[in-house]
Coordinates of C-alpha atoms in Angstrom, one line a residue:
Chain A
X1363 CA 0.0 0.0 0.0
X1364 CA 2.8 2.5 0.8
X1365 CA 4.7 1.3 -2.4
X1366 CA 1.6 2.4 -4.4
X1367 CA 1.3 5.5 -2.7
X1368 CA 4.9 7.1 -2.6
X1369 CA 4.0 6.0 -6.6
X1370 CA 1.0 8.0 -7.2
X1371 CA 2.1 11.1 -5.4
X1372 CA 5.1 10.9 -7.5
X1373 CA 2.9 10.3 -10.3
X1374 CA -0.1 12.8 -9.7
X1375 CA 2.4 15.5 -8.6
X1376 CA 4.0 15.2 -12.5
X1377 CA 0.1 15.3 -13.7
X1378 CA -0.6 18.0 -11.6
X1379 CA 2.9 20.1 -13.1
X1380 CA 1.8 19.1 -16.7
X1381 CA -1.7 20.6 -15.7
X1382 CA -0.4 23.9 -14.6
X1383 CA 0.9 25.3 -17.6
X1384 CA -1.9 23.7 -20.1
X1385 CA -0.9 25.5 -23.1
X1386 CA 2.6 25.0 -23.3
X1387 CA 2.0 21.2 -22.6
X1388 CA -0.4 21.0 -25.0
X1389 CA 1.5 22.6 -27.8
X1390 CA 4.6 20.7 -26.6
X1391 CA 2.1 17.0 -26.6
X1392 CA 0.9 18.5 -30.2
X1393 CA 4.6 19.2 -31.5
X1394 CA 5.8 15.8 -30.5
X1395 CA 2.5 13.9 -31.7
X1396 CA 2.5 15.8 -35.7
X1397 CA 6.7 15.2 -35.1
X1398 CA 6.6 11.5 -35.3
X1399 CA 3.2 10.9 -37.1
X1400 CA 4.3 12.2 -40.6
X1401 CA 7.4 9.9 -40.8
X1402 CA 5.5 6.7 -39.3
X1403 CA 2.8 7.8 -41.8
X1404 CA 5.0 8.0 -44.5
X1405 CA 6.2 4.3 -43.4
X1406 CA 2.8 3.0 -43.6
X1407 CA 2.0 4.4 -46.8
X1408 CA 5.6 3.4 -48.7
X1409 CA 4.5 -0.3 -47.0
X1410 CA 1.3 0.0 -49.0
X1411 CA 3.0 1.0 -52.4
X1412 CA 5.5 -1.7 -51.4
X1413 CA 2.6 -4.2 -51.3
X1414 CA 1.4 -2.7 -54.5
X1415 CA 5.0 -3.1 -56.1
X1416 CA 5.3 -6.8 -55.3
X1417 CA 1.6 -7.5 -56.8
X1418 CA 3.0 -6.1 -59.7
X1419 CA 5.8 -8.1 -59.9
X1420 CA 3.8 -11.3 -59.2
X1421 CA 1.7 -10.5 -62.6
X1422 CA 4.6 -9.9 -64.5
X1423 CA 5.6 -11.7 -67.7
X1424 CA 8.6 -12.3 -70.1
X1425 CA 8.6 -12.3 -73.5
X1426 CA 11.2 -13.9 -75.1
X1427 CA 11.8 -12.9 -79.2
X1428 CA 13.6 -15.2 -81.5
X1429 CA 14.7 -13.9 -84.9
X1430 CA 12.1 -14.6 -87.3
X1431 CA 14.4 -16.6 -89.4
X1432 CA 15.2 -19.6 -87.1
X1433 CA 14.5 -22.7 -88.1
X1434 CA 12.2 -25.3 -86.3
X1435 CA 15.3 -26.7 -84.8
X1436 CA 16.4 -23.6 -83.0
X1437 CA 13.0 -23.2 -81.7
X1438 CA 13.1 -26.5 -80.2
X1439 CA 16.5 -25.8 -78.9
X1440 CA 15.1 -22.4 -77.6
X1441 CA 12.3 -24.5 -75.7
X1442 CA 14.4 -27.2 -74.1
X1443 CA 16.2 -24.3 -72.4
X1444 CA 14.0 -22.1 -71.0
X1445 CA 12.4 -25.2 -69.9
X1446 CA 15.3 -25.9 -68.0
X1447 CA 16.1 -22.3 -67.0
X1448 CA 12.8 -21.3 -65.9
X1449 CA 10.1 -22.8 -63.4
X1450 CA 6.2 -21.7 -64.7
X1451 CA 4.1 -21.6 -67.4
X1452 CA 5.9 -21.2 -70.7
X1453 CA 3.6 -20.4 -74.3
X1454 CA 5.0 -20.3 -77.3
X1455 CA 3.7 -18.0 -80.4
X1456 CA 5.0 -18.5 -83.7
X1457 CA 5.5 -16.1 -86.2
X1458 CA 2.2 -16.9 -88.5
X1459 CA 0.1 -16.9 -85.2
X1460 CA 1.5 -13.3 -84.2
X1461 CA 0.7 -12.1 -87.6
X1462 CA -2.4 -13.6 -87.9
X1463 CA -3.1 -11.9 -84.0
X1464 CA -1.1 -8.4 -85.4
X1465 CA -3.8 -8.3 -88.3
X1466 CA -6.7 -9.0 -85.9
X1467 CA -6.0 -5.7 -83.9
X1468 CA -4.3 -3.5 -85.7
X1469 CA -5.7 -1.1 -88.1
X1470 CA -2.7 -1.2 -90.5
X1471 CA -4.2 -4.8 -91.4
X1472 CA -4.7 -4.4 -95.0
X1473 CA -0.5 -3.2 -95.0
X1474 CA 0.2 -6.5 -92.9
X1475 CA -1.8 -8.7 -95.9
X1476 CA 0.3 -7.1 -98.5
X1477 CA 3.8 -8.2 -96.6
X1478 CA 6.0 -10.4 -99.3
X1479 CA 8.0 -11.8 -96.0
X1480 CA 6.5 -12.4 -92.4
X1481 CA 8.5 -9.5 -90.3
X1482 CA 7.3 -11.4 -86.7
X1483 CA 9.8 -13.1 -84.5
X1484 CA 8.7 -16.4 -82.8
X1485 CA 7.7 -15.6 -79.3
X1486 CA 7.7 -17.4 -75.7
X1487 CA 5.7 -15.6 -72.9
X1488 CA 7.3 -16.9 -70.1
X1489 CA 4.9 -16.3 -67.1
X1490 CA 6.9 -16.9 -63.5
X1491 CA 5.1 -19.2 -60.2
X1492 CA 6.8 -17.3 -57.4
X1493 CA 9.8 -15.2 -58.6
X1494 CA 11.0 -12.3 -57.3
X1495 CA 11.6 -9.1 -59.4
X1496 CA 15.8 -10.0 -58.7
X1497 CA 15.4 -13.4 -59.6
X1498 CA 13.3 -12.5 -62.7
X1499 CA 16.0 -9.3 -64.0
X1500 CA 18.7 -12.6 -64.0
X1501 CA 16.6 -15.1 -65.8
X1502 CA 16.0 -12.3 -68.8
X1503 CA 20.0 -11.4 -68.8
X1504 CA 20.6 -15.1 -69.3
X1505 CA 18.4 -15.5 -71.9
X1506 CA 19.1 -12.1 -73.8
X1507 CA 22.7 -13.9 -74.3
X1508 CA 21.7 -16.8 -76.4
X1509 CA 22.4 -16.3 -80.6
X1510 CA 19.0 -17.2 -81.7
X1511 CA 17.0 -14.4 -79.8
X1512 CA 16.5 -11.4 -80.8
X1513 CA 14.6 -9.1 -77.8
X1514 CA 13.8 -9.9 -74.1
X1515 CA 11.1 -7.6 -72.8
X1516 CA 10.3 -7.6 -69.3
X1517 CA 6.8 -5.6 -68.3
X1518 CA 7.4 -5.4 -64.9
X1519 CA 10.8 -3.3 -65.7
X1520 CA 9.4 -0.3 -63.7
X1521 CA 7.8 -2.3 -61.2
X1522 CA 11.0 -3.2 -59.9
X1523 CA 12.3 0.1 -60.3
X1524 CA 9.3 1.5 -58.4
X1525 CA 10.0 -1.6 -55.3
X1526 CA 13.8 -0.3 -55.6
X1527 CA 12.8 3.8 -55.4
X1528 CA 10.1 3.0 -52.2
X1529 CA 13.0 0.3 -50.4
X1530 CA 15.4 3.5 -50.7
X1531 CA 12.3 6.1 -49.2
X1532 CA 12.1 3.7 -46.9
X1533 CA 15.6 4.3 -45.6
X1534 CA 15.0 7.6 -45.8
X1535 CA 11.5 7.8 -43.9
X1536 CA 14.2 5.4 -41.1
X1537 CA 16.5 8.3 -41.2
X1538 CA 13.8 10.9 -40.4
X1539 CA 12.3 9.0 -38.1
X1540 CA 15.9 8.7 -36.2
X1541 CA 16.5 12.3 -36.6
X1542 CA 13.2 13.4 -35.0
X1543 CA 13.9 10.4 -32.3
X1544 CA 17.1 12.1 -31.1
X1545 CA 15.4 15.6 -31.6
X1546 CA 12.6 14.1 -29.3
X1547 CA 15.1 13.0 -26.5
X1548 CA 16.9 16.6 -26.8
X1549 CA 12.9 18.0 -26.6
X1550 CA 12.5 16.2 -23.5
X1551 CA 16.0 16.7 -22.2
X1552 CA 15.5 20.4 -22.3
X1553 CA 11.8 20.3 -20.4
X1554 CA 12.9 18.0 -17.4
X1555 CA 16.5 20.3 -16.8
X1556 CA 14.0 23.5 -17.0
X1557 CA 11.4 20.9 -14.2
X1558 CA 14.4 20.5 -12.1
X1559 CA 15.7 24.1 -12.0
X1560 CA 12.2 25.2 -11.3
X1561 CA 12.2 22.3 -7.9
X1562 CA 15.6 22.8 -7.0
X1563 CA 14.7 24.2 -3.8
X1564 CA 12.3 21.1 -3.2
X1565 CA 15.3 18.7 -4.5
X1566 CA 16.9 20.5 -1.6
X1567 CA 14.9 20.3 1.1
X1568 CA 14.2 16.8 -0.3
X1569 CA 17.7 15.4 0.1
X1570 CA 18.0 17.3 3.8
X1571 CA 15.5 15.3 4.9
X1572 CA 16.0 11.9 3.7
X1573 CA 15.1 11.5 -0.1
X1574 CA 16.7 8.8 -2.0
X1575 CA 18.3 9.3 -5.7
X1576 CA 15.3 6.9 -6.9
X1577 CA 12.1 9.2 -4.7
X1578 CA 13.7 12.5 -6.0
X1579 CA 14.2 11.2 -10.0
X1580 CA 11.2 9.4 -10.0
X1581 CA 8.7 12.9 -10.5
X1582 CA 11.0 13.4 -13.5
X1583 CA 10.8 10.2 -15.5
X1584 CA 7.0 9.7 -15.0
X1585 CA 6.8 13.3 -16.3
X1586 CA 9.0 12.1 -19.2
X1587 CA 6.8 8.9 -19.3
X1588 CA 3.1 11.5 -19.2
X1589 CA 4.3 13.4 -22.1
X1590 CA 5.9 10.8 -24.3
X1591 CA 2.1 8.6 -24.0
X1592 CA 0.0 11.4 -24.5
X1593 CA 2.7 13.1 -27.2
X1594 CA 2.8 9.0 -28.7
X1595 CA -1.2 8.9 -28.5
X1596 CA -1.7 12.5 -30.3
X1597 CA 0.2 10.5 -33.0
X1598 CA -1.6 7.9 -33.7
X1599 CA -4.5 9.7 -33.6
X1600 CA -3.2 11.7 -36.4
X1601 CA -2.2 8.8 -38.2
X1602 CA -5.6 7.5 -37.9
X1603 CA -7.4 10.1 -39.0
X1604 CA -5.1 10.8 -42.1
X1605 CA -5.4 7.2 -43.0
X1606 CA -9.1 7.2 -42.4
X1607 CA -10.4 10.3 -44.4
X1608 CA -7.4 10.7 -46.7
X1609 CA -7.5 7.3 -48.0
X1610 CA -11.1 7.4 -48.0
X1611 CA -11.0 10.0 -50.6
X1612 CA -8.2 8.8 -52.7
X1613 CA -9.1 5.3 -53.0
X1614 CA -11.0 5.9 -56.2
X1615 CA -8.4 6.7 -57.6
X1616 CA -5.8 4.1 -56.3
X1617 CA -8.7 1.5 -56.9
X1618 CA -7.9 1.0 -60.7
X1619 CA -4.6 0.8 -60.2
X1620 CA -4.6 -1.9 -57.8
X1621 CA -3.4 0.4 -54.8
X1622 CA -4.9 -0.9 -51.7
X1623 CA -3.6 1.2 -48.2
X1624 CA -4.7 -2.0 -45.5
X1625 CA -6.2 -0.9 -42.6
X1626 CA -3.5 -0.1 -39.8
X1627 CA -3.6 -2.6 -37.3
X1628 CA -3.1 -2.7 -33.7
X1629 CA 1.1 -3.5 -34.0
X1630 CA 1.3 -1.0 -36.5
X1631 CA -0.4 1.7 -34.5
X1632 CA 1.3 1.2 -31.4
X1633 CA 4.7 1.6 -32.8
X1634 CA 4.3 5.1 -32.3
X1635 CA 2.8 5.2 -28.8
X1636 CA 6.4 2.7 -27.6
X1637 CA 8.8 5.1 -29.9
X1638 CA 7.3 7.7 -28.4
X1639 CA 7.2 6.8 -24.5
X1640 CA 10.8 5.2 -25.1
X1641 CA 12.3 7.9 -26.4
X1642 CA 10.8 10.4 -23.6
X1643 CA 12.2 8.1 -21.1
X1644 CA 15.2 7.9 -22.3
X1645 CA 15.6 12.0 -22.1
X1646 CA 14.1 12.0 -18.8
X1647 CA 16.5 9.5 -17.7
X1648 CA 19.4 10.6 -19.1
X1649 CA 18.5 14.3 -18.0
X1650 CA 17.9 13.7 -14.5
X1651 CA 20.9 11.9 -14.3
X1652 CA 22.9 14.7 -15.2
X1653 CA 21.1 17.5 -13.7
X1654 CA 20.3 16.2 -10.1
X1655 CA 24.1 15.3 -9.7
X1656 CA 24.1 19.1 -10.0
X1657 CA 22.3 20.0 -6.9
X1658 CA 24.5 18.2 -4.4
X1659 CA 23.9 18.6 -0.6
Chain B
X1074 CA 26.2 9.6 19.6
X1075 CA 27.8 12.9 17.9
X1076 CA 31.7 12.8 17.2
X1077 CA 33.9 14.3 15.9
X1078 CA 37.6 13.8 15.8
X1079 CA 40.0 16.4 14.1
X1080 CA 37.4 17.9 12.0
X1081 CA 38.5 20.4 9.4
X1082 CA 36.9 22.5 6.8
X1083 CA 39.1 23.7 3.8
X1084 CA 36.6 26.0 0.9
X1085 CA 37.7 25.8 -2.6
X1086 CA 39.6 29.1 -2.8
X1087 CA 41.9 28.6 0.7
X1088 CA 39.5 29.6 3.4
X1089 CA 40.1 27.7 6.3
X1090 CA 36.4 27.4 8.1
X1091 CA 37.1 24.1 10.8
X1092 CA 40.6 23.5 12.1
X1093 CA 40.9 20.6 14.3
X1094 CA 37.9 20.2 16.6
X1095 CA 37.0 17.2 18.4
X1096 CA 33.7 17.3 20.0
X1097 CA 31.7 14.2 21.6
X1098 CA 27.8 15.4 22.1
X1099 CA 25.9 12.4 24.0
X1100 CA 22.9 10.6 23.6
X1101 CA 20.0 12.9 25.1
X1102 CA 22.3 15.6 25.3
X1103 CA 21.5 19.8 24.3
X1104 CA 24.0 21.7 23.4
X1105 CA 24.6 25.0 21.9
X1106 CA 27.6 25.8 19.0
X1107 CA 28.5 29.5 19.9
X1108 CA 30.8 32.2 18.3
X1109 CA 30.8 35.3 16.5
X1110 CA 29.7 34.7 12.2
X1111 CA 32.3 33.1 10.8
X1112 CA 33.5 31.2 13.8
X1113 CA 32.2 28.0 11.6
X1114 CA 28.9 26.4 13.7
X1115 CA 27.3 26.2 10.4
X1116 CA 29.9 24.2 9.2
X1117 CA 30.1 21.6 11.8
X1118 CA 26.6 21.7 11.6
X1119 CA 26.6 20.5 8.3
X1120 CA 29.5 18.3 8.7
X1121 CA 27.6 16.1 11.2
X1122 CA 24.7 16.4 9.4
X1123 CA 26.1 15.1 6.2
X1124 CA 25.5 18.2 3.9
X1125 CA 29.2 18.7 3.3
X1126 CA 32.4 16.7 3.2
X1127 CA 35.6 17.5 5.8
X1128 CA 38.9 18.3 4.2
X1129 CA 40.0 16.4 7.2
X1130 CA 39.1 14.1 10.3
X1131 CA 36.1 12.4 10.5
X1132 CA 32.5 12.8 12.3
X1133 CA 30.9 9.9 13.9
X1134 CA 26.9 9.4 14.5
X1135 CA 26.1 6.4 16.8
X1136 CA 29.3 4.6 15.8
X1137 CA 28.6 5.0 12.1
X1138 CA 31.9 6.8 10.0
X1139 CA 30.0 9.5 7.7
X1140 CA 33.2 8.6 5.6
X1141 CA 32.9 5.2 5.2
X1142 CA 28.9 5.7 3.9
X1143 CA 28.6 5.3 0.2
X1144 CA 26.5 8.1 -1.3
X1145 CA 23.4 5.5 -1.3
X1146 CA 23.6 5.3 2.3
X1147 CA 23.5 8.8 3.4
X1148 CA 19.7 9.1 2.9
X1149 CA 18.8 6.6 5.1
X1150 CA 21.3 8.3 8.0
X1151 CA 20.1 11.7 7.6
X1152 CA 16.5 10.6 8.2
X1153 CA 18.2 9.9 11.6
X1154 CA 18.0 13.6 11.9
X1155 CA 15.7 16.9 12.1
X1156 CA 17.1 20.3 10.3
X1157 CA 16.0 23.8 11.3
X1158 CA 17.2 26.1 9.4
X1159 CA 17.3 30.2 9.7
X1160 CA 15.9 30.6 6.3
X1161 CA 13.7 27.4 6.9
X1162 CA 14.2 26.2 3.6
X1163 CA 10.3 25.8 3.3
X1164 CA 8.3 24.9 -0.2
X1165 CA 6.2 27.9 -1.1
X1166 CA 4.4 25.7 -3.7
X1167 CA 2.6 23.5 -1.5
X1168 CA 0.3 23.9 1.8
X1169 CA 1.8 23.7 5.4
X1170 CA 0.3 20.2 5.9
X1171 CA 3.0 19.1 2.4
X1172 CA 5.5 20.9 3.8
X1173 CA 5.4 18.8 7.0
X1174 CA 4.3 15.4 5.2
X1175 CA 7.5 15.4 2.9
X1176 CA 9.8 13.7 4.9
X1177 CA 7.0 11.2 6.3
X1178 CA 6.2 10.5 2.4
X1179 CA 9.8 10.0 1.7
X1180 CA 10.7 7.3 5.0
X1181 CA 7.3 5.5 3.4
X1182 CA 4.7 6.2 5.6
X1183 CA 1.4 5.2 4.7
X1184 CA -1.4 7.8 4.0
X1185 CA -3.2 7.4 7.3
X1186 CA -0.2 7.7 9.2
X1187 CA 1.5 11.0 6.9
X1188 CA -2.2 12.6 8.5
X1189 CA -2.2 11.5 12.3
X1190 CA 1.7 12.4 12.9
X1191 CA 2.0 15.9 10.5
X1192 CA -1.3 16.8 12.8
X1193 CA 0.1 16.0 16.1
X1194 CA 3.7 17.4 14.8
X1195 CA 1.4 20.6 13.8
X1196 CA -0.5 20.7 17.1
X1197 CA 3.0 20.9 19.2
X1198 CA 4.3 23.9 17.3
X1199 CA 0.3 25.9 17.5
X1200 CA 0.2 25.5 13.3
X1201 CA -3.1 23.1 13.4
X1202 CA -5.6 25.3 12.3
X1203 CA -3.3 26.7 9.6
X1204 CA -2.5 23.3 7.9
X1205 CA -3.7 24.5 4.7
X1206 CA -2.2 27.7 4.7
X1207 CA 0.7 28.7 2.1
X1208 CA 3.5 28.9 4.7
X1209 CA 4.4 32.7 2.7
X1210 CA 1.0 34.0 4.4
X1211 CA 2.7 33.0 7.9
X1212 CA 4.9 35.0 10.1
X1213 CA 8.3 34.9 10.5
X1214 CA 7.9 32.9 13.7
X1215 CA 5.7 30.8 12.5
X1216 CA 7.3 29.9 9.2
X1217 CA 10.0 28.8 12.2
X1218 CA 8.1 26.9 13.9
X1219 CA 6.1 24.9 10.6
X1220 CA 10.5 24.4 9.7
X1221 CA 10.4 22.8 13.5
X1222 CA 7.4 20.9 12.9
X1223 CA 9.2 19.2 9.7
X1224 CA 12.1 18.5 11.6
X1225 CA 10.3 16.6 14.7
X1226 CA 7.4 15.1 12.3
X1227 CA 9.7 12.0 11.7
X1228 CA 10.8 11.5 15.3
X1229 CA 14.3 12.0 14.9
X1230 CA 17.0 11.1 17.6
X1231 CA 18.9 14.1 16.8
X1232 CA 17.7 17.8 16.3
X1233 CA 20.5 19.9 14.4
X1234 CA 19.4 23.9 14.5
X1235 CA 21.1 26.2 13.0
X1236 CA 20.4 30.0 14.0
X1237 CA 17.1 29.3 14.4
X1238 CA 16.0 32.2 16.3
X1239 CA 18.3 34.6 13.8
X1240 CA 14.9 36.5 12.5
X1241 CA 13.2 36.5 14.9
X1242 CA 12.0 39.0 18.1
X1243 CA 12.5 38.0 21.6
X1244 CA 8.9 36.6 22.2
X1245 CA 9.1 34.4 19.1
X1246 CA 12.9 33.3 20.3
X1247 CA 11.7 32.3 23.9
X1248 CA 8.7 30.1 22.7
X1249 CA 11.4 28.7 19.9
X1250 CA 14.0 28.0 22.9
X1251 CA 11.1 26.5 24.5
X1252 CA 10.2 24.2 22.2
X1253 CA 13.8 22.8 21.6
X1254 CA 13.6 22.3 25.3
X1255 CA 10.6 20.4 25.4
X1256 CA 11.9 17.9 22.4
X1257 CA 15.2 17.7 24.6
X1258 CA 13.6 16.2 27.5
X1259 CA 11.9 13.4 25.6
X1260 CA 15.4 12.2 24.5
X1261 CA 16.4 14.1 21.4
X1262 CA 19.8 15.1 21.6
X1263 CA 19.5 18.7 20.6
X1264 CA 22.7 20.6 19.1
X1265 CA 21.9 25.0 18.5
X1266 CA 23.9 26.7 16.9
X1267 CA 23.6 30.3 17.9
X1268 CA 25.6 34.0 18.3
X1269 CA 22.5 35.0 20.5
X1270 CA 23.8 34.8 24.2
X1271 CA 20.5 35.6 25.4
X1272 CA 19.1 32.5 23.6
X1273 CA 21.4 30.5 26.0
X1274 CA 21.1 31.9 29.3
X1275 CA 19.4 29.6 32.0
X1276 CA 19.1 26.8 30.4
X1277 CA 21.9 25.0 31.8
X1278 CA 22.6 23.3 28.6
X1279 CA 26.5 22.6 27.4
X1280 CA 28.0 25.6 25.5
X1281 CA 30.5 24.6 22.9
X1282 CA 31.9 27.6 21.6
X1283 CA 34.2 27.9 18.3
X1284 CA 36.4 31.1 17.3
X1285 CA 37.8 31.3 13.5
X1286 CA 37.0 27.7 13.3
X1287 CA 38.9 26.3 16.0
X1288 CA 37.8 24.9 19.7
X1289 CA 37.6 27.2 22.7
X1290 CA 39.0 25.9 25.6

């Protein structure tokens, strides 16, 4: 019972300070909440465009040319190999076929009918199980190196650009997120040195009397610990919100592309409220460390 | 209970404020530090209270080496004692009733017992009906006497005053002296340090008296 209560006097006096200047608490709460929520929102967007990028990637074919002139022989030979290169469903299209489909949707199909010579390569569309974007780039740099074929294409190209441009924001969104970490344990640094020069005549009085290093920090790092929760909670909040009516709105247009922002769920929205309460701990901690070795008596 | 053997008090920047005193104050025991200011009773007041490191020598409190404590341990010691200060050191951001309650909060009292002890410490020292006063809307003699309350609310064996009447008129001063008396013969070994020879007079206590930081004979 007295454990609990030397606690919550500790813990309803760092309320009670938080409460006396409501403003500045609230703008500091507000500043730390908008601080972290536009990187960890950036992070949960870039992981839906990453989602989006692999889906791409999934769907993607290659289409493998061989020079219209190769015999029946080479075309065999071409098979057997990408047989043996490549796991998934492999179709080939011959040069007659491709014509024939060429003349079916194309309006130059009265041009195509006059050709002396068929201009088409032979064509495999290789389409992959379970490759990766990586795996897929090697598979059409082998291929590209064999005599008889003429082209690779590879329609996922940009996918894989696009899953290499959001990997590298995602680094950077890391980097932010570390800046504005350390800025956050400087933030809260600075408010519990200005707490305990404001109480050094209670830190005082406190240590005459009795007070042990752990009664006298203890104010401090719950303070630390009030503002980092309700700084980490004003986050997600945010973070809600924006994912709530923003992506509300702009899923009509993400829809067609196959853009799909999952619903943030309970691990992905409490990664702000632990960053946030860590990091403030860790300031108040390292903070009342160094300032109540200070006030020695 | 109180000793002291060779005590000395060196400031950074060469002034010499304790120079070799050995004192021995005894269980039960009220005594007064005397001397002009400067003499150094503050000093050796907060030498045996722990507030400040000697240069030299060492102070012992009921066989206990403040020298061999580890900075963990002092707290624990120094709840041992009851400080009255002239400037009573008192928190102008809480209520009288806080002000006495802090050091029964910090030794882990539980709530029921932080409210019957800082009332009966209140009671002794006439501040009862003011417990929820600021102590800045007090007087002078009672901001002194709420600093006394603090200091006894915790029972201490040893009560360590230093120029605790300093501010005050002679009315105030004689209920003040009183009081110290009163704790004195319930057992608390009582140590006052003063410049005020009319705060000693008649009480038959012990007078220790100090000049330029050393022992008078």
């Amino acid at each position: 019972m007295n454990w609990f209560y030397l606690r919550f006097s500790a813990f309803s006096d760092s309320v009670f300070r938080l409460l006396k200047q409501p403003i500045t608490s609230i703008l500091h709460i507000l500043g730390m909440g908008i601080a972290l929520s536009i990187p960890m929102g950036c992070y949960m967007l870039l992981d839906g465009a990453d989602q989006f990028s692999r889906k791409l990637n999934n769907t993607s074919q290659l289409n493998v040319f061989i020079t219209a002139d190769s015999s029946d022989e080479t075309i065999k030979i071409a098979e057997k190999q990408l047989t043996e290169l490549f796991e998934g469903e492999i179709n080939f299209i011959d040069q007659d076929e491709g014509l024939k489909e060429l003349s079916k949707n194309s309006e130059f199909s009265d041009l195509i009918k006059n050709l002396d010579t068929n201009p088409i390569p032979h064509l495999f569309v290789l389409t992959p199980q379970d490759n990766s974007a990586e795996k897929l780039t090697d598979i059409a740099r082998t291929i590209e190196s064999w005599s008889f074929v003429e082209e690779v294409s590879f329609d996922a190209q940009w996918a894989v650009k696009l899953e290499s441009f959001i990997n590298l924001s995602k680094i950077l969104v890391m980097l932010v997120v570390l800046l504005i970490g350390l800025g956050f344990v400087a933030t809260i640094f600075t408010t519990i040195q200005l707490q305990i020069t404001i109480r050094k005549d209670e830190i005082e009085v406190a240590r005459l009397v009795g007070a042990t290093g752990r009664f006298i920090r203890r104010p401090f790092l719950y303070y630390g610990f009030i503002q980092g929760l309700l700084g980490g909670l004003c986050a997600v909040l945010i973070i809600f919100l924006g994912l709530k009516f923003g992506l509300t709105a702009m899923q009509p247009m993400l829809e067609p592309l196959g853009f799909v922002i999952l619903a943030p769920n309970l691990i992905t929205l409490s990664s702000p409220l632990v960053l946030s309460i860590g990091l403030s701990l860790l300031g108040a901690w390292l903070s009342s460390n160094n300032h109540l070795k200070k006030i020695d008596c | 209970m109180i000793e002291t053997e060779n005590l000395s008090k060196r400031y950074p920047g060469g002034h010499q404020a304790l120079k070799d005193v050995s004192i021995s104050i005894q269980e039960g025991e009220m005594v007064f530090l005397t001397g002009h200011s400067g003499a150094g009773k503050s000093t050796l007041m907060k030498l045996i209270g722990g507030i400040e490191k000697a240069t030299n020598g060492s102070v012992t409190i009921n066989g206990t080496k403040l020298s061999s404590l580890n900075r963990s341990a002092l707290p624990y010691l120094r709840r041992n004692f009851g400080f009255v200060f002239q400037d009573h050191k008192l928190l102008i951001d809480r209520s009288v009733f806080h002000n006495v309650a802090l050091p029964l909060l910090i030794s882990g009292f539980s709530k029921s017992e932080i409210m019957t002890r800082v009332r009966a410490a209140l009671d002794k020292v006439g501040l009862l009906e003011k417990e929820s006063f600021n102590p800045l809307t007090l007087s002078g003699g009672e901001q002194q006497r709420l600093c006394i309350a603090r200091a006894v609310v915790n029972k201490p064996a040893i009560l360590l005053a230093d120029e605790p009447t300093g501010n005050l008129d002679p009315g105030y001063a004689a209920d003040i002296v009183a009081m110290f008396r009163a704790f004195n013969r319930v057992g608390v070994t009582v140590v006052i340090a003063t410049h005020d020879p009319a705060m000693i007079q008649g009480l038959g206590a012990r007078i220790i008296e100090l000049k330029q930081g050393e022992l008078q004979a």
